Amino acid sequence: MELEVRHLRVLCAIAETGSLHKAARQLGMSQPSLTTQLRRIENSLGAELFARGRTGCRPTPLGRSVLSRARPLVDQMATLITEARAAAARTDGPLLRVGSTASRALPGWLRRLRQGLTGTDIALHMDVSANALLRSLAAGQLDVAFVHEVEGCPLRVPDGLLARVLVEREPQFVALARDHPAAALPVVELTDLAEDRWMVDPTVDGEWDGLRRVLGEAGIDPPLLHGDYHTAASLIALGEAVAPCQPTSLPREDMAIRPLRDDPLAVRLLLYAREEALLDPLYADLAEAYREAAHRAAPYRRWLRHHGMSVGAGMMTA
């Protein structure tokens, strides 16, 4: 069997959802059909790409290697389709192609861009992989990319890209069930979560390596689950897992957001573009949107106040 883009979409969906059932639902097909499709793909390559277990599917070493090649191809095909449809639908007006990893600042940024760039169509491309977005930007498939870089896991930045640092070191908080004993604490120690199952999305660049390093440095070795953060939210609310989260995350009735002692997990937030003239005005809008999101999240607001910091012009300052 010769592999096609549709087969690569299957692999990416399974990796993204961590489950054959959820991947089948996302792709609009039955689980038996997806299982058969996966078996044919694996047979054509001569080895298993996913290890199946009670907690779902996670990529094997070969699977991770295949996914690292498959994702850019799927991304490029999605970009091609998006741009072709946008070109067919719009008039002769300008188009701004925005790429982004997940961020609570994104809705406010897009709102400001639409208000400030009257007559410009804005196309959004989301991806869990910052490196994939930077490759698309360098290839001319995006105009700007807002990404995060996990501390200790540098991004692979193609030549020719210009950057603005939005936040040099954004602490990562932890999400846990509202009735978790540690949720009663204003600040959580990593050792308070040593017996919990930690959930991490291995498809997000640097997240797996960054978390494993920090847990190792704390001298704890808790069980780790692999899956996307939408799945994590359900497990966290049930008390089945805890997970790192953005400090701008908003608490829920069934979920608490708490800072970690000494902020061992952190990311750097960056905006990339190929043109200086484009970068500066977009950065100003993004900075305002991030400030708005930071002050909306009470746990982050308290953290900033406790550390004597503010978010001014998008940068955390003392």
PDB file of C-alpha atoms in Angstrom:
ATOM      1  CA  MET A   1       0.000   0.000   0.000  1.00  0.00           C
ATOM      2  CA  GLU A   2       1.278   3.460  -0.890  1.00  0.00           C
ATOM      3  CA  LEU A   3       0.868   6.048   1.846  1.00  0.00           C
ATOM      4  CA  GLU A   4      -1.262   9.092   1.018  1.00  0.00           C
ATOM      5  CA  VAL A   5      -1.999  12.350   2.858  1.00  0.00           C
ATOM      6  CA  ARG A   6      -5.243  10.859   4.208  1.00  0.00           C
ATOM      7  CA  HIS A   7      -3.209   8.118   5.914  1.00  0.00           C
ATOM      8  CA  LEU A   8      -0.961  10.721   7.500  1.00  0.00           C
ATOM      9  CA  ARG A   9      -4.059  12.560   8.766  1.00  0.00           C
ATOM     10  CA  VAL A  10      -5.109   9.325  10.485  1.00  0.00           C
ATOM     11  CA  LEU A  11      -1.757   9.054  12.272  1.00  0.00           C
ATOM     12  CA  CYS A  12      -1.844  12.708  13.347  1.00  0.00           C
ATOM     13  CA  ALA A  13      -5.410  12.389  14.643  1.00  0.00           C
ATOM     14  CA  ILE A  14      -4.529   9.332  16.741  1.00  0.00           C
ATOM     15  CA  ALA A  15      -1.469  11.103  18.181  1.00  0.00           C
ATOM     16  CA  GLU A  16      -3.455  14.272  18.858  1.00  0.00           C
ATOM     17  CA  THR A  17      -6.364  12.571  20.639  1.00  0.00           C
ATOM     18  CA  GLY A  18      -4.436   9.689  22.216  1.00  0.00           C
ATOM     19  CA  SER A  19      -7.365   7.399  21.483  1.00  0.00           C
ATOM     20  CA  LEU A  20      -8.637   5.374  18.539  1.00  0.00           C
ATOM     21  CA  HIS A  21     -12.223   6.104  19.551  1.00  0.00           C
ATOM     22  CA  LYS A  22     -11.709   9.870  19.711  1.00  0.00           C
ATOM     23  CA  ALA A  23      -9.613   9.919  16.562  1.00  0.00           C
ATOM     24  CA  ALA A  24     -12.344   8.040  14.691  1.00  0.00           C
ATOM     25  CA  ARG A  25     -14.934  10.536  15.898  1.00  0.00           C
ATOM     26  CA  GLN A  26     -12.713  13.462  14.884  1.00  0.00           C
ATOM     27  CA  LEU A  27     -12.198  11.969  11.423  1.00  0.00           C
ATOM     28  CA  GLY A  28     -15.879  11.087  10.971  1.00  0.00           C
ATOM     29  CA  MET A  29     -15.375   7.346  10.652  1.00  0.00           C
ATOM     30  CA  SER A  30     -16.113   4.262  12.730  1.00  0.00           C
ATOM     31  CA  GLN A  31     -13.538   2.943  15.175  1.00  0.00           C
ATOM     32  CA  PRO A  32     -13.320  -0.482  13.454  1.00  0.00           C
ATOM     33  CA  SER A  33     -12.605   1.269  10.140  1.00  0.00           C
ATOM     34  CA  LEU A  34      -9.926   3.391  11.761  1.00  0.00           C
ATOM     35  CA  THR A  35      -8.371   0.350  13.452  1.00  0.00           C
ATOM     36  CA  THR A  36      -8.255  -1.439  10.096  1.00  0.00           C
ATOM     37  CA  GLN A  37      -6.744   1.643   8.461  1.00  0.00           C
ATOM     38  CA  LEU A  38      -4.061   1.885  11.127  1.00  0.00           C
ATOM     39  CA  ARG A  39      -3.225  -1.798  10.799  1.00  0.00           C
ATOM     40  CA  ARG A  40      -2.780  -1.408   7.028  1.00  0.00           C
ATOM     41  CA  ILE A  41      -0.515   1.613   7.529  1.00  0.00           C
ATOM     42  CA  GLU A  42       1.588  -0.248  10.085  1.00  0.00           C
ATOM     43  CA  ASN A  43       1.761  -3.317   7.851  1.00  0.00           C
ATOM     44  CA  SER A  44       2.973  -1.181   4.949  1.00  0.00           C
ATOM     45  CA  LEU A  45       5.769   0.224   7.141  1.00  0.00           C
ATOM     46  CA  GLY A  46       6.565  -3.083   8.797  1.00  0.00           C
ATOM     47  CA  ALA A  47       6.205  -2.060  12.467  1.00  0.00           C
ATOM     48  CA  GLU A  48       3.790  -0.695  15.062  1.00  0.00           C
ATOM     49  CA  LEU A  49       3.458   3.078  15.182  1.00  0.00           C
ATOM     50  CA  PHE A  50       1.355   3.222  18.367  1.00  0.00           C
ATOM     51  CA  ALA A  51       1.429   1.273  21.603  1.00  0.00           C
ATOM     52  CA  ARG A  52      -2.134   0.502  22.728  1.00  0.00           C
ATOM     53  CA  GLY A  53      -2.891   0.436  26.441  1.00  0.00           C
ATOM     54  CA  ARG A  54      -5.582   1.115  29.010  1.00  0.00           C
ATOM     55  CA  THR A  55      -4.750   4.832  29.008  1.00  0.00           C
ATOM     56  CA  GLY A  56      -5.011   5.083  25.212  1.00  0.00           C
ATOM     57  CA  CYS A  57      -2.532   5.121  22.331  1.00  0.00           C
ATOM     58  CA  ARG A  58       0.899   6.659  22.437  1.00  0.00           C
ATOM     59  CA  PRO A  59       3.468   6.768  19.629  1.00  0.00           C
ATOM     60  CA  THR A  60       6.271   4.223  19.595  1.00  0.00           C
ATOM     61  CA  PRO A  61       9.785   5.525  18.842  1.00  0.00           C
ATOM     62  CA  LEU A  62       9.151   4.756  15.159  1.00  0.00           C
ATOM     63  CA  GLY A  63       5.740   6.397  15.451  1.00  0.00           C
ATOM     64  CA  ARG A  64       7.291   9.592  16.785  1.00  0.00           C
ATOM     65  CA  SER A  65       9.749   9.586  13.913  1.00  0.00           C
ATOM     66  CA  VAL A  66       6.990   9.111  11.338  1.00  0.00           C
ATOM     67  CA  LEU A  67       4.835  11.790  12.983  1.00  0.00           C
ATOM     68  CA  SER A  68       7.691  14.281  12.903  1.00  0.00           C
ATOM     69  CA  ARG A  69       7.660  13.944   9.104  1.00  0.00           C
ATOM     70  CA  ALA A  70       3.899  13.522   8.720  1.00  0.00           C
ATOM     71  CA  ARG A  71       2.793  16.631  10.610  1.00  0.00           C
ATOM     72  CA  PRO A  72       4.544  19.154   8.334  1.00  0.00           C
ATOM     73  CA  LEU A  73       3.052  17.451   5.273  1.00  0.00           C
ATOM     74  CA  VAL A  74      -0.442  17.469   6.752  1.00  0.00           C
ATOM     75  CA  ASP A  75       0.043  21.080   7.864  1.00  0.00           C
ATOM     76  CA  GLN A  76       1.159  22.138   4.422  1.00  0.00           C
ATOM     77  CA  MET A  77      -1.799  20.420   2.798  1.00  0.00           C
ATOM     78  CA  ALA A  78      -4.186  22.072   5.270  1.00  0.00           C
ATOM     79  CA  THR A  79      -2.555  25.435   4.593  1.00  0.00           C
ATOM     80  CA  LEU A  80      -2.838  24.908   0.854  1.00  0.00           C
ATOM     81  CA  ILE A  81      -6.555  24.105   1.150  1.00  0.00           C
ATOM     82  CA  THR A  82      -7.223  26.993   3.548  1.00  0.00           C
ATOM     83  CA  GLU A  83      -5.434  29.502   1.348  1.00  0.00           C
ATOM     84  CA  ALA A  84      -7.098  28.233  -1.814  1.00  0.00           C
ATOM     85  CA  ARG A  85     -10.571  28.495  -0.243  1.00  0.00           C
ATOM     86  CA  ALA A  86      -9.799  31.919   1.195  1.00  0.00           C
ATOM     87  CA  ALA A  87      -8.531  33.128  -2.177  1.00  0.00           C
ATOM     88  CA  ALA A  88     -11.670  31.841  -3.865  1.00  0.00           C
ATOM     89  CA  ALA A  89     -13.959  33.476  -1.284  1.00  0.00           C
ATOM     90  CA  ARG A  90     -12.391  36.890  -0.829  1.00  0.00           C
ATOM     91  CA  THR A  91     -12.215  39.896  -3.059  1.00  0.00           C
ATOM     92  CA  ASP A  92      -8.963  41.635  -3.876  1.00  0.00           C
ATOM     93  CA  GLY A  93      -8.455  42.754  -0.254  1.00  0.00           C
ATOM     94  CA  PRO A  94      -5.284  41.908   1.705  1.00  0.00           C
ATOM     95  CA  LEU A  95      -4.903  38.705   3.733  1.00  0.00           C
ATOM     96  CA  LEU A  96      -3.029  38.237   7.022  1.00  0.00           C
ATOM     97  CA  ARG A  97      -2.148  34.608   7.769  1.00  0.00           C
ATOM     98  CA  VAL A  98      -1.678  34.096  11.514  1.00  0.00           C
ATOM     99  CA  GLY A  99      -0.234  30.953  13.049  1.00  0.00           C
ATOM    100  CA  SER A 100      -0.407  30.226  16.771  1.00  0.00           C
ATOM    101  CA  THR A 101      -0.007  27.615  19.458  1.00  0.00           C
ATOM    102  CA  ALA A 102      -2.761  27.613  22.098  1.00  0.00           C
ATOM    103  CA  SER A 103      -3.031  30.802  24.144  1.00  0.00           C
ATOM    104  CA  ARG A 104      -5.717  32.574  26.172  1.00  0.00           C
ATOM    105  CA  ALA A 105      -4.452  35.810  24.608  1.00  0.00           C
ATOM    106  CA  LEU A 106      -5.397  34.691  21.102  1.00  0.00           C
ATOM    107  CA  PRO A 107      -9.095  35.737  21.029  1.00  0.00           C
ATOM    108  CA  GLY A 108      -8.284  39.247  22.261  1.00  0.00           C
ATOM    109  CA  TRP A 109      -5.428  39.546  19.771  1.00  0.00           C
ATOM    110  CA  LEU A 110      -7.583  38.516  16.826  1.00  0.00           C
ATOM    111  CA  ARG A 111     -10.290  40.949  17.924  1.00  0.00           C
ATOM    112  CA  ARG A 112      -7.784  43.801  17.983  1.00  0.00           C
ATOM    113  CA  LEU A 113      -6.346  42.796  14.620  1.00  0.00           C
ATOM    114  CA  ARG A 114      -9.774  42.802  12.992  1.00  0.00           C
ATOM    115  CA  GLN A 115     -10.585  46.180  14.504  1.00  0.00           C
ATOM    116  CA  GLY A 116      -7.255  47.704  13.469  1.00  0.00           C
ATOM    117  CA  LEU A 117      -6.870  46.116  10.047  1.00  0.00           C
ATOM    118  CA  THR A 118     -10.159  47.090   8.449  1.00  0.00           C
ATOM    119  CA  GLY A 119     -10.629  45.411   5.101  1.00  0.00           C
ATOM    120  CA  THR A 120      -8.003  42.725   5.804  1.00  0.00           C
ATOM    121  CA  ASP A 121      -9.029  39.073   5.883  1.00  0.00           C
ATOM    122  CA  ILE A 122      -7.399  37.259   8.794  1.00  0.00           C
ATOM    123  CA  ALA A 123      -6.791  33.518   8.438  1.00  0.00           C
ATOM    124  CA  LEU A 124      -5.872  31.573  11.593  1.00  0.00           C
ATOM    125  CA  HIS A 125      -3.854  28.360  11.623  1.00  0.00           C
ATOM    126  CA  MET A 126      -3.529  26.593  14.999  1.00  0.00           C
ATOM    127  CA  ASP A 127      -0.895  23.942  15.683  1.00  0.00           C
ATOM    128  CA  VAL A 128       0.432  22.234  18.814  1.00  0.00           C
ATOM    129  CA  SER A 129       3.901  22.301  17.255  1.00  0.00           C
ATOM    130  CA  ALA A 130       5.718  25.634  17.450  1.00  0.00           C
ATOM    131  CA  ASN A 131       8.449  24.249  15.200  1.00  0.00           C
ATOM    132  CA  ALA A 132       5.881  23.355  12.529  1.00  0.00           C
ATOM    133  CA  LEU A 133       4.498  26.900  12.628  1.00  0.00           C
ATOM    134  CA  LEU A 134       7.977  28.390  12.264  1.00  0.00           C
ATOM    135  CA  ARG A 135       8.668  26.153   9.278  1.00  0.00           C
ATOM    136  CA  SER A 136       5.404  27.293   7.671  1.00  0.00           C
ATOM    137  CA  LEU A 137       6.338  30.920   8.354  1.00  0.00           C
ATOM    138  CA  ALA A 138       9.781  30.490   6.793  1.00  0.00           C
ATOM    139  CA  ALA A 139       8.193  28.798   3.761  1.00  0.00           C
ATOM    140  CA  GLY A 140       5.915  31.777   3.188  1.00  0.00           C
ATOM    141  CA  GLN A 141       2.738  29.938   4.190  1.00  0.00           C
ATOM    142  CA  LEU A 142       2.168  32.227   7.192  1.00  0.00           C
ATOM    143  CA  ASP A 143       2.786  35.931   7.753  1.00  0.00           C
ATOM    144  CA  VAL A 144       3.248  35.800  11.512  1.00  0.00           C
ATOM    145  CA  ALA A 145       3.515  33.102  14.200  1.00  0.00           C
ATOM    146  CA  PHE A 146       2.855  33.393  17.947  1.00  0.00           C
ATOM    147  CA  VAL A 147       4.541  30.474  19.715  1.00  0.00           C
ATOM    148  CA  HIS A 148       5.860  29.305  23.069  1.00  0.00           C
ATOM    149  CA  GLU A 149       9.253  27.784  23.796  1.00  0.00           C
ATOM    150  CA  VAL A 150       9.527  25.350  26.716  1.00  0.00           C
ATOM    151  CA  GLU A 151      12.396  26.254  29.019  1.00  0.00           C
ATOM    152  CA  GLY A 152      15.377  23.973  28.345  1.00  0.00           C
ATOM    153  CA  CYS A 153      14.002  22.887  24.948  1.00  0.00           C
ATOM    154  CA  PRO A 154      15.015  25.528  22.363  1.00  0.00           C
ATOM    155  CA  LEU A 155      12.943  25.880  19.217  1.00  0.00           C
ATOM    156  CA  ARG A 156      14.516  25.161  15.830  1.00  0.00           C
ATOM    157  CA  VAL A 157      14.199  28.605  14.258  1.00  0.00           C
ATOM    158  CA  PRO A 158      14.744  28.737  10.481  1.00  0.00           C
ATOM    159  CA  ASP A 159      17.016  31.423   9.071  1.00  0.00           C
ATOM    160  CA  GLY A 160      15.470  34.720   8.072  1.00  0.00           C
ATOM    161  CA  LEU A 161      12.852  34.995  10.839  1.00  0.00           C
ATOM    162  CA  LEU A 162      12.618  38.022  13.131  1.00  0.00           C
ATOM    163  CA  ALA A 163      11.393  37.710  16.716  1.00  0.00           C
ATOM    164  CA  ARG A 164       9.916  39.801  19.502  1.00  0.00           C
ATOM    165  CA  VAL A 165       9.834  38.356  23.029  1.00  0.00           C
ATOM    166  CA  LEU A 166       6.397  38.832  24.551  1.00  0.00           C
ATOM    167  CA  VAL A 167       7.196  37.241  27.946  1.00  0.00           C
ATOM    168  CA  GLU A 168      10.726  36.136  28.789  1.00  0.00           C
ATOM    169  CA  ARG A 169       9.675  33.602  31.421  1.00  0.00           C
ATOM    170  CA  GLU A 170       6.014  32.751  31.883  1.00  0.00           C
ATOM    171  CA  PRO A 171       5.515  30.360  34.830  1.00  0.00           C
ATOM    172  CA  GLN A 172       3.451  27.279  34.167  1.00  0.00           C
ATOM    173  CA  PHE A 173       0.844  26.478  36.805  1.00  0.00           C
ATOM    174  CA  VAL A 174      -0.785  23.137  37.595  1.00  0.00           C
ATOM    175  CA  ALA A 175      -4.412  22.136  37.058  1.00  0.00           C
ATOM    176  CA  LEU A 176      -5.911  19.731  39.582  1.00  0.00           C
ATOM    177  CA  ALA A 177      -9.312  18.594  40.790  1.00  0.00           C
ATOM    178  CA  ARG A 178     -11.119  21.065  43.018  1.00  0.00           C
ATOM    179  CA  ASP A 179     -11.253  18.464  45.849  1.00  0.00           C
ATOM    180  CA  HIS A 180      -7.557  17.516  45.549  1.00  0.00           C
ATOM    181  CA  PRO A 181      -5.838  18.080  48.934  1.00  0.00           C
ATOM    182  CA  ALA A 182      -3.250  20.354  47.300  1.00  0.00           C
ATOM    183  CA  ALA A 183      -6.014  22.571  45.900  1.00  0.00           C
ATOM    184  CA  ALA A 184      -6.484  23.967  49.418  1.00  0.00           C
ATOM    185  CA  LEU A 185      -2.939  25.392  49.267  1.00  0.00           C
ATOM    186  CA  PRO A 186      -2.142  28.796  47.729  1.00  0.00           C
ATOM    187  CA  VAL A 187       1.111  27.385  46.282  1.00  0.00           C
ATOM    188  CA  VAL A 188       1.694  23.710  45.463  1.00  0.00           C
ATOM    189  CA  GLU A 189       4.924  21.788  45.979  1.00  0.00           C
ATOM    190  CA  LEU A 190       5.868  19.275  43.300  1.00  0.00           C
ATOM    191  CA  THR A 191       6.282  16.715  46.070  1.00  0.00           C
ATOM    192  CA  ASP A 192       2.598  17.240  46.961  1.00  0.00           C
ATOM    193  CA  LEU A 193       1.822  15.695  43.566  1.00  0.00           C
ATOM    194  CA  ALA A 194       4.365  12.865  43.658  1.00  0.00           C
ATOM    195  CA  GLU A 195       1.660  10.179  43.770  1.00  0.00           C
ATOM    196  CA  ASP A 196      -0.560  11.740  41.141  1.00  0.00           C
ATOM    197  CA  ARG A 197      -0.671  10.771  37.492  1.00  0.00           C
ATOM    198  CA  TRP A 198       0.672  13.644  35.402  1.00  0.00           C
ATOM    199  CA  MET A 199      -0.761  14.120  31.935  1.00  0.00           C
ATOM    200  CA  VAL A 200       1.261  15.653  29.122  1.00  0.00           C
ATOM    201  CA  ASP A 201       0.756  16.005  25.392  1.00  0.00           C
ATOM    202  CA  PRO A 202       3.863  14.500  23.735  1.00  0.00           C
ATOM    203  CA  THR A 203       2.978  16.158  20.421  1.00  0.00           C
ATOM    204  CA  VAL A 204       3.634  19.643  21.881  1.00  0.00           C
ATOM    205  CA  ASP A 205       7.267  20.538  21.201  1.00  0.00           C
ATOM    206  CA  GLY A 206       9.350  20.290  24.370  1.00  0.00           C
ATOM    207  CA  GLU A 207       6.493  19.612  26.823  1.00  0.00           C
ATOM    208  CA  TRP A 208       7.342  15.975  27.490  1.00  0.00           C
ATOM    209  CA  ASP A 209      11.077  16.566  27.855  1.00  0.00           C
ATOM    210  CA  GLY A 210      10.574  19.713  29.924  1.00  0.00           C
ATOM    211  CA  LEU A 211       8.198  18.071  32.398  1.00  0.00           C
ATOM    212  CA  ARG A 212      10.310  14.945  32.721  1.00  0.00           C
ATOM    213  CA  ARG A 213      13.393  17.059  33.461  1.00  0.00           C
ATOM    214  CA  VAL A 214      11.656  19.116  36.149  1.00  0.00           C
ATOM    215  CA  LEU A 215      10.121  16.088  37.851  1.00  0.00           C
ATOM    216  CA  GLY A 216      13.517  14.356  37.828  1.00  0.00           C
ATOM    217  CA  GLU A 217      15.214  17.377  39.367  1.00  0.00           C
ATOM    218  CA  ALA A 218      12.575  17.328  42.127  1.00  0.00           C
ATOM    219  CA  GLY A 219      13.473  13.703  42.843  1.00  0.00           C
ATOM    220  CA  ILE A 220      10.038  12.319  42.012  1.00  0.00           C
ATOM    221  CA  ASP A 221       8.969   9.810  39.389  1.00  0.00           C
ATOM    222  CA  PRO A 222       5.167   9.906  39.145  1.00  0.00           C
ATOM    223  CA  PRO A 223       3.233   7.932  36.537  1.00  0.00           C
ATOM    224  CA  LEU A 224       2.803   9.868  33.289  1.00  0.00           C
ATOM    225  CA  LEU A 225      -0.132   9.739  30.904  1.00  0.00           C
ATOM    226  CA  HIS A 226       0.039  10.859  27.288  1.00  0.00           C
ATOM    227  CA  GLY A 227      -2.869  12.668  25.697  1.00  0.00           C
ATOM    228  CA  ASP A 228      -4.171  15.997  24.494  1.00  0.00           C
ATOM    229  CA  TYR A 229      -5.141  18.647  27.010  1.00  0.00           C
ATOM    230  CA  HIS A 230      -8.848  18.457  26.155  1.00  0.00           C
ATOM    231  CA  THR A 231      -8.773  14.867  27.404  1.00  0.00           C
ATOM    232  CA  ALA A 232      -6.659  15.968  30.348  1.00  0.00           C
ATOM    233  CA  ALA A 233      -9.342  18.414  31.491  1.00  0.00           C
ATOM    234  CA  SER A 234     -11.870  15.600  31.875  1.00  0.00           C
ATOM    235  CA  LEU A 235      -9.439  13.394  33.794  1.00  0.00           C
ATOM    236  CA  ILE A 236      -8.304  16.265  36.012  1.00  0.00           C
ATOM    237  CA  ALA A 237     -11.869  17.131  36.993  1.00  0.00           C
ATOM    238  CA  LEU A 238     -12.414  13.493  38.015  1.00  0.00           C
ATOM    239  CA  GLY A 239      -9.232  13.463  40.098  1.00  0.00           C
ATOM    240  CA  GLU A 240      -7.550  10.987  37.751  1.00  0.00           C
ATOM    241  CA  ALA A 241      -4.664  13.260  36.732  1.00  0.00           C
ATOM    242  CA  VAL A 242      -2.949  16.603  37.163  1.00  0.00           C
ATOM    243  CA  ALA A 243      -1.326  18.591  34.361  1.00  0.00           C
ATOM    244  CA  PRO A 244       0.754  21.702  33.674  1.00  0.00           C
ATOM    245  CA  CYS A 245      -1.283  24.617  32.388  1.00  0.00           C
ATOM    246  CA  GLN A 246      -0.901  28.212  31.279  1.00  0.00           C
ATOM    247  CA  PRO A 247      -1.152  30.733  34.135  1.00  0.00           C
ATOM    248  CA  THR A 248      -3.830  32.546  32.149  1.00  0.00           C
ATOM    249  CA  SER A 249      -6.066  29.447  32.463  1.00  0.00           C
ATOM    250  CA  LEU A 250      -9.357  30.182  34.199  1.00  0.00           C
ATOM    251  CA  PRO A 251     -10.455  28.014  37.142  1.00  0.00           C
ATOM    252  CA  ARG A 252     -13.666  25.992  36.852  1.00  0.00           C
ATOM    253  CA  GLU A 253     -16.123  24.721  39.423  1.00  0.00           C
ATOM    254  CA  ASP A 254     -14.539  21.272  39.201  1.00  0.00           C
ATOM    255  CA  MET A 255     -10.925  22.335  38.611  1.00  0.00           C
ATOM    256  CA  ALA A 256      -8.397  24.478  40.472  1.00  0.00           C
ATOM    257  CA  ILE A 257      -5.408  26.328  39.016  1.00  0.00           C
ATOM    258  CA  ARG A 258      -2.423  26.761  41.346  1.00  0.00           C
ATOM    259  CA  PRO A 259       1.164  28.047  40.980  1.00  0.00           C
ATOM    260  CA  LEU A 260       4.054  25.698  41.718  1.00  0.00           C
ATOM    261  CA  ARG A 261       6.620  26.520  44.387  1.00  0.00           C
ATOM    262  CA  ASP A 262       9.624  28.339  42.848  1.00  0.00           C
ATOM    263  CA  ASP A 263       8.046  28.094  39.363  1.00  0.00           C
ATOM    264  CA  PRO A 264      10.110  25.161  38.046  1.00  0.00           C
ATOM    265  CA  LEU A 265       8.140  24.947  34.780  1.00  0.00           C
ATOM    266  CA  ALA A 266       8.243  27.907  32.428  1.00  0.00           C
ATOM    267  CA  VAL A 267       7.952  28.918  28.785  1.00  0.00           C
ATOM    268  CA  ARG A 268       9.039  31.887  26.711  1.00  0.00           C
ATOM    269  CA  LEU A 269       6.396  33.544  24.537  1.00  0.00           C
ATOM    270  CA  LEU A 270       7.540  34.869  21.166  1.00  0.00           C
ATOM    271  CA  LEU A 271       6.124  36.496  18.078  1.00  0.00           C
ATOM    272  CA  TYR A 272       7.873  35.734  14.773  1.00  0.00           C
ATOM    273  CA  ALA A 273       7.575  37.279  11.322  1.00  0.00           C
ATOM    274  CA  ARG A 274       9.698  37.707   8.218  1.00  0.00           C
ATOM    275  CA  GLU A 275       9.225  41.488   7.957  1.00  0.00           C
ATOM    276  CA  GLU A 276      10.080  44.097  10.589  1.00  0.00           C
ATOM    277  CA  ALA A 277       7.352  46.442   9.350  1.00  0.00           C
ATOM    278  CA  LEU A 278       4.743  43.745  10.008  1.00  0.00           C
ATOM    279  CA  LEU A 279       6.153  42.566  13.322  1.00  0.00           C
ATOM    280  CA  ASP A 280       6.030  45.760  15.377  1.00  0.00           C
ATOM    281  CA  PRO A 281       2.333  46.750  15.032  1.00  0.00           C
ATOM    282  CA  LEU A 282       1.137  43.166  15.486  1.00  0.00           C
ATOM    283  CA  TYR A 283       3.288  42.844  18.595  1.00  0.00           C
ATOM    284  CA  ALA A 284       1.639  45.881  20.201  1.00  0.00           C
ATOM    285  CA  ASP A 285      -1.840  44.375  19.775  1.00  0.00           C
ATOM    286  CA  LEU A 286      -0.667  40.994  21.070  1.00  0.00           C
ATOM    287  CA  ALA A 287       0.923  42.600  24.132  1.00  0.00           C
ATOM    288  CA  GLU A 288      -2.353  44.308  25.027  1.00  0.00           C
ATOM    289  CA  ALA A 289      -4.306  41.079  24.534  1.00  0.00           C
ATOM    290  CA  TYR A 290      -1.895  39.166  26.760  1.00  0.00           C
ATOM    291  CA  ARG A 291      -2.123  41.817  29.482  1.00  0.00           C
ATOM    292  CA  GLU A 292      -5.919  41.518  29.352  1.00  0.00           C
ATOM    293  CA  ALA A 293      -5.793  37.713  29.633  1.00  0.00           C
ATOM    294  CA  ALA A 294      -3.262  37.830  32.477  1.00  0.00           C
ATOM    295  CA  HIS A 295      -5.365  40.177  34.582  1.00  0.00           C
ATOM    296  CA  ARG A 296      -8.544  38.208  33.894  1.00  0.00           C
ATOM    297  CA  ALA A 297      -7.040  35.065  35.508  1.00  0.00           C
ATOM    298  CA  ALA A 298      -7.204  35.500  39.303  1.00  0.00           C
ATOM    299  CA  PRO A 299      -4.462  32.957  40.184  1.00  0.00           C
ATOM    300  CA  TYR A 300      -2.042  34.650  37.758  1.00  0.00           C
ATOM    301  CA  ARG A 301      -3.054  38.082  38.971  1.00  0.00           C
ATOM    302  CA  ARG A 302      -2.233  37.054  42.547  1.00  0.00           C
ATOM    303  CA  TRP A 303       1.075  35.539  41.402  1.00  0.00           C
ATOM    304  CA  LEU A 304       2.067  38.765  39.650  1.00  0.00           C
ATOM    305  CA  ARG A 305       1.166  40.839  42.704  1.00  0.00           C
ATOM    306  CA  HIS A 306       3.061  38.500  45.060  1.00  0.00           C
ATOM    307  CA  HIS A 307       6.192  38.712  42.887  1.00  0.00           C
ATOM    308  CA  GLY A 308       5.930  42.463  42.511  1.00  0.00           C
ATOM    309  CA  MET A 309       5.431  42.176  38.761  1.00  0.00           C
ATOM    310  CA  SER A 310       3.096  43.728  36.277  1.00  0.00           C
ATOM    311  CA  VAL A 311       2.324  43.037  32.643  1.00  0.00           C
ATOM    312  CA  GLY A 312       3.104  46.251  30.823  1.00  0.00           C
ATOM    313  CA  ALA A 313       3.255  46.400  27.027  1.00  0.00           C
ATOM    314  CA  GLY A 314       3.090  42.632  27.056  1.00  0.00           C
ATOM    315  CA  MET A 315       6.272  42.209  29.096  1.00  0.00           C
ATOM    316  CA  MET A 316       6.409  41.094  32.716  1.00  0.00           C
ATOM    317  CA  THR A 317       8.269  43.784  34.583  1.00  0.00           C
ATOM    318  CA  ALA A 318       9.304  44.206  38.193  1.00  0.00           C
TER     319      ALA A 318
END
